């Protein structure tokens, strides 16, 4: 690989057994109320929790409870809480940060806290420097040395994690050149020649993310959902597009990528309308093409992905939200798991509601007939 002034090698890794070890702390936190876990420092408890022999780990993937599908949603949630399966839960990143604190300390003490002179000294000796980025149980190590040094770092990290009862995922752990790029947290990151002629990092949208977006779009407007309301489908498509595009609009030239997704949304909805009302495509355009340029009803139209423009990421001074005086504002993170597909319990009610409001103006203006009294007096 050779050495270059910019970071050349990247070791992308993930863990396979973190879920089972994190469960050791989650079972204790159940008695302490998991909501308060963010308000206290749990790091001193880490080694104590590991040495308790009575604590047992849960498997990496959620265990299906026999007969739980027959219960209500609240009952299933209570069962899951009693089992203590936090894998995939909102508390999982917190527990991962607690458990992997030793890994962070190792990287900081050996590689991250070096000053510029120490880094330059390592380069003169033919050794590379390292950068380390971790989010929950996924992390990336960047190296401006050779592939052999990256392989040596991988083995060192594997040994540290092995002492903690963890192991690197062979499927996720890869050593690649930064020019080829890596996929991390849903972004494709690689080295690219910038406008000034220098090598700069470029963040783009991976093809797998675009493929998943198209798959979710087809699921929302599947032929089996023809009984749902038009407005429900438009709302569902807008939620999908808003969450997905807001997450990826900080990438390099997102409009170029979003333009490739417009046909999946526009023509997918158009064909769904044609199948629902059994009309031709010209009739669909005549009835549902709105003045704003999108398909939908008079009250709402579907938003195209290209309507979301580039958002420049401006670095801000970070402060602890729990110690600051200002109000805590939480970022809404897009998730496919909580995505509404437009399915209605009372199919068609959103279109009926809109039609009633259109005819009567509003619900307050809806005139009902007078019912005669028992004496027959109206």
XYZ file of C-alpha atoms in Angstrom:
378
model
C 0.000 0.000 0.000
C 2.778 2.411 0.764
C 2.614 5.439 2.980
C 1.185 8.780 1.975
C 0.675 12.099 3.806
C -3.052 11.318 4.086
C -4.636 8.392 5.829
C -4.295 5.385 3.573
C -5.612 2.343 5.423
C -8.878 1.858 7.236
C -9.866 -0.990 9.512
C -13.622 -1.208 9.788
C -14.826 -3.487 12.545
C -17.914 -4.579 14.398
C -18.582 -6.922 17.280
C -20.546 -10.160 17.264
C -20.866 -10.966 20.960
C -21.354 -7.527 22.451
C -25.071 -8.080 22.928
C -24.589 -11.126 25.152
C -22.059 -9.336 27.367
C -24.009 -6.110 27.585
C -26.907 -8.093 29.015
C -24.860 -8.616 32.168
C -25.327 -4.964 33.038
C -28.862 -4.623 31.717
C -30.271 -7.181 34.146
C -28.940 -5.169 37.068
C -30.132 -1.892 35.566
C -33.674 -3.254 35.458
C -33.834 -2.935 39.214
C -32.308 0.537 39.161
C -34.644 1.907 36.482
C -33.010 2.150 33.073
C -34.167 5.742 32.571
C -31.773 6.939 35.258
C -28.806 5.194 33.679
C -27.872 8.355 31.792
C -27.883 10.466 34.950
C -25.182 8.604 36.850
C -21.723 7.337 36.022
C -21.820 3.572 35.587
C -18.169 3.110 34.697
C -17.085 2.180 38.256
C -19.629 -0.643 38.182
C -18.288 -2.210 35.001
C -15.730 -4.550 36.518
C -18.016 -5.378 39.431
C -20.786 -6.431 37.085
C -18.427 -8.597 35.068
C -17.306 -10.561 38.112
C -20.775 -11.381 39.433
C -21.244 -15.125 38.789
C -25.027 -15.033 39.033
C -25.493 -12.848 35.985
C -26.175 -14.611 32.718
C -25.933 -13.231 29.230
C -28.713 -13.199 26.697
C -28.131 -14.156 23.049
C -27.101 -11.601 20.469
C -30.416 -11.615 18.612
C -33.802 -11.125 20.324
C -35.319 -14.400 21.491
C -38.876 -15.011 20.348
C -41.141 -15.740 23.312
C -43.543 -18.625 22.534
C -47.095 -17.353 22.218
C -46.105 -13.687 22.491
C -47.580 -12.945 19.056
C -51.014 -13.634 20.535
C -50.572 -10.954 23.200
C -51.153 -7.242 22.910
C -48.294 -4.870 22.202
C -48.053 -3.716 25.829
C -48.020 -7.308 27.062
C -45.194 -8.214 24.684
C -43.243 -5.180 25.834
C -43.611 -6.243 29.467
C -42.439 -9.751 28.583
C -39.398 -8.362 26.791
C -38.550 -6.191 29.790
C -38.754 -9.143 32.160
C -36.552 -11.238 29.898
C -34.057 -8.341 29.824
C -33.346 -8.432 26.096
C -32.049 -4.932 25.361
C -30.388 -5.735 22.036
C -31.725 -3.201 19.539
C -33.259 -1.114 22.328
C -32.524 2.553 22.948
C -30.361 1.635 25.923
C -28.016 -0.544 23.823
C -25.684 2.328 22.762
C -25.372 3.411 26.391
C -24.417 -0.071 27.518
C -21.999 -0.405 24.583
C -20.262 2.830 25.631
C -19.913 1.529 29.174
C -18.545 -1.833 28.169
C -16.144 -0.538 25.493
C -14.707 2.197 27.685
C -11.502 0.182 28.112
C -11.054 0.042 24.335
C -11.383 3.822 24.144
C -8.809 4.274 26.896
C -6.356 1.987 25.106
C -6.581 3.933 21.850
C -6.383 7.309 23.572
C -3.378 6.467 25.736
C -1.361 4.832 22.955
C -2.263 6.683 19.754
C -4.831 9.474 20.012
C -3.256 11.738 22.638
C 0.078 12.111 20.829
C 1.127 15.657 20.056
C 2.347 16.831 16.661
C 6.010 16.223 17.543
C 5.339 12.642 18.617
C 3.376 11.982 15.444
C 6.169 13.434 13.310
C 8.714 11.302 15.166
C 6.721 8.156 14.391
C 6.591 9.098 10.707
C 10.386 9.578 10.580
C 10.806 6.139 12.113
C 8.631 4.635 9.382
C 5.620 4.085 11.622
C 2.096 5.229 10.878
C -0.311 7.188 13.047
C -3.842 6.167 13.844
C -7.241 7.768 14.201
C -10.119 6.013 15.944
C -13.854 6.647 15.639
C -16.482 4.569 17.423
C -20.274 4.662 17.537
C -21.802 2.076 19.882
C -20.286 -1.271 18.807
C -19.129 -0.138 15.333
C -15.771 1.553 14.966
C -13.220 2.543 12.341
C -9.447 2.853 12.750
C -7.627 4.986 10.174
C -3.907 4.573 9.549
C -1.463 6.474 7.329
C 0.953 3.564 7.351
C 1.181 0.282 5.496
C -1.275 -2.562 5.225
C 0.933 -4.624 7.533
C 0.544 -1.990 10.260
C -3.217 -2.008 9.789
C -3.233 -5.805 10.097
C -1.123 -5.557 13.252
C -3.599 -3.054 14.721
C -6.471 -5.393 13.912
C -4.764 -8.242 15.772
C -4.042 -5.976 18.756
C -7.651 -4.847 18.982
C -8.808 -8.417 18.645
C -6.637 -9.418 21.585
C -7.967 -6.595 23.773
C -11.556 -7.453 22.952
C -10.876 -11.129 23.546
C -9.812 -10.333 27.104
C -13.148 -8.580 27.540
C -15.070 -11.619 26.323
C -15.775 -10.164 22.884
C -14.680 -10.997 19.375
C -14.416 -9.088 16.119
C -16.973 -9.820 13.453
C -15.151 -11.320 10.486
C -17.995 -10.223 8.234
C -17.705 -6.549 9.184
C -13.981 -6.322 9.950
C -12.135 -5.389 6.771
C -8.825 -3.764 5.876
C -9.156 -1.574 2.804
C -7.467 1.386 1.177
C -9.216 4.676 1.832
C -9.270 5.375 -1.903
C -11.559 2.369 -2.333
C -13.724 3.707 0.476
C -15.502 2.364 3.538
C -19.147 2.267 4.597
C -19.734 3.598 8.100
C -23.016 4.633 9.750
C -24.838 4.519 6.430
C -22.331 6.712 4.558
C -19.753 5.856 1.916
C -16.458 7.546 2.810
C -13.443 7.594 0.519
C -10.520 9.769 -0.489
C -11.126 12.040 -3.466
C -9.341 14.806 -5.368
C -10.943 18.088 -4.353
C -11.438 21.294 -6.315
C -8.044 22.614 -5.190
C -6.254 19.515 -6.441
C -5.594 18.130 -2.961
C -6.840 14.829 -1.577
C -9.939 15.344 0.592
C -12.499 12.966 2.117
C -15.728 12.573 0.184
C -18.925 11.343 1.845
C -21.539 9.873 -0.464
C -24.662 7.707 -0.342
C -23.950 3.980 -0.821
C -25.832 1.987 -3.429
C -27.186 -0.341 -0.736
C -29.003 2.592 0.904
C -30.612 3.589 -2.384
C -31.670 0.004 -3.021
C -33.290 -0.184 0.405
C -35.122 3.098 -0.182
C -36.612 1.744 -3.408
C -37.568 -1.477 -1.641
C -39.384 0.416 1.131
C -41.129 2.583 -1.455
C -42.432 -0.472 -3.282
C -43.623 -1.892 0.023
C -45.668 1.214 0.798
C -47.438 1.223 -2.579
C -47.671 -2.544 -3.030
C -50.676 -3.924 -4.980
C -51.977 -5.508 -1.770
C -52.597 -2.020 -0.291
C -55.134 -0.768 -2.836
C -57.841 -0.449 -0.171
C -55.866 2.188 1.735
C -56.506 5.893 1.262
C -54.616 7.988 -1.248
C -53.810 10.516 1.444
C -52.438 7.768 3.706
C -50.041 6.648 0.986
C -48.904 10.189 0.284
C -48.272 10.788 3.994
C -46.313 7.530 4.269
C -44.174 8.332 1.218
C -43.473 11.828 2.528
C -42.376 10.435 5.887
C -40.028 7.982 4.208
C -38.585 10.627 1.894
C -38.221 13.225 4.633
C -36.420 10.941 7.068
C -34.150 9.361 4.463
C -33.255 12.564 2.615
C -32.725 14.589 5.777
C -30.168 12.017 6.913
C -28.321 11.914 3.581
C -28.564 15.544 2.487
C -25.211 16.376 4.112
C -23.366 14.124 1.666
C -21.483 15.148 -1.462
C -23.856 16.316 -4.246
C -26.989 14.690 -2.778
C -29.294 16.139 -5.449
C -27.596 14.019 -8.087
C -28.381 10.898 -6.071
C -31.886 12.026 -5.107
C -32.710 12.547 -8.784
C -32.255 8.824 -9.358
C -34.958 8.095 -6.780
C -37.631 10.418 -8.203
C -39.037 7.845 -10.661
C -39.500 5.258 -7.912
C -41.658 7.678 -5.924
C -43.523 9.497 -8.702
C -44.273 6.686 -11.117
C -44.694 4.157 -8.327
C -47.520 6.236 -6.846
C -48.956 6.900 -10.304
C -49.214 3.187 -11.112
C -50.684 2.521 -7.666
C -53.415 5.104 -8.347
C -54.099 3.550 -11.732
C -54.535 0.098 -10.202
C -56.656 1.419 -7.328
C -59.193 3.263 -9.513
C -58.691 1.084 -12.637
C -57.962 4.058 -14.855
C -55.356 4.802 -17.491
C -52.227 6.826 -16.880
C -53.532 9.960 -18.689
C -56.592 9.827 -16.443
C -54.360 9.518 -13.390
C -52.473 12.649 -14.410
C -55.709 14.503 -15.037
C -57.225 13.644 -11.666
C -54.229 13.624 -9.313
C -51.611 15.905 -10.875
C -51.617 19.039 -8.716
C -50.578 22.570 -9.590
C -47.459 22.287 -7.432
C -46.142 19.611 -9.749
C -46.659 16.481 -7.663
C -49.231 13.740 -7.375
C -51.720 13.704 -4.532
C -54.923 15.278 -3.327
C -55.938 18.902 -2.972
C -54.732 18.977 0.622
C -51.414 17.126 0.279
C -48.981 16.155 -2.479
C -46.058 13.767 -2.482
C -42.642 15.401 -2.096
C -39.921 14.382 -4.489
C -36.460 13.539 -3.081
C -34.931 16.354 -5.166
C -36.885 18.892 -3.109
C -34.417 18.292 -0.277
C -31.292 20.300 -1.040
C -27.752 20.136 0.259
C -27.253 20.963 3.914
C -23.759 22.043 4.848
C -22.457 20.632 8.097
C -21.255 23.571 10.196
C -19.058 22.583 13.191
C -20.495 23.793 16.467
C -19.054 23.998 19.940
C -20.249 20.943 21.823
C -21.444 21.116 25.404
C -22.946 18.593 27.758
C -26.743 18.949 27.460
C -27.263 17.722 31.018
C -25.014 20.383 32.574
C -25.954 23.287 30.297
C -28.618 25.829 31.100
C -30.422 25.559 27.799
C -33.255 23.215 26.987
C -32.313 19.750 25.732
C -33.217 19.337 22.066
C -33.091 15.767 20.854
C -32.394 14.952 17.246
C -34.974 12.835 15.456
C -33.140 9.835 14.054
C -34.642 8.153 11.012
C -35.372 4.449 11.399
C -36.934 1.936 9.046
C -38.277 -0.013 12.022
C -40.755 2.687 13.062
C -41.756 3.628 9.521
C -45.514 3.822 8.845
C -46.445 2.186 5.545
C -49.796 3.929 5.173
C -51.853 0.963 6.362
C -55.105 2.034 7.998
C -57.115 0.119 10.571
C -60.225 1.600 8.940
C -59.222 1.474 5.322
C -60.151 4.551 3.338
C -61.123 6.761 6.276
C -58.558 9.485 5.534
C -60.040 10.038 2.067
C -63.578 9.991 3.495
C -62.635 12.558 6.141
C -61.134 14.822 3.503
C -64.263 14.510 1.346
C -66.557 15.397 4.273
C -64.459 18.456 5.083
C -64.525 19.485 1.426
C -68.308 19.238 1.185
C -69.123 20.864 4.519
C -66.211 23.267 4.855
C -65.353 21.945 8.322
C -66.825 19.728 10.980
C -68.384 22.666 12.812
C -70.425 23.539 9.757
C -71.792 19.997 9.354
C -75.601 20.184 9.645
C -77.369 17.106 10.968
C -81.120 16.490 10.674
C -83.307 17.197 13.698
C -84.605 14.069 15.359
C -88.212 14.106 16.638
C -88.779 13.773 20.358
C -90.697 10.967 22.008
C -93.875 13.060 21.949
C -93.497 13.487 18.207
C -92.622 17.187 18.492
C -89.757 18.152 16.189
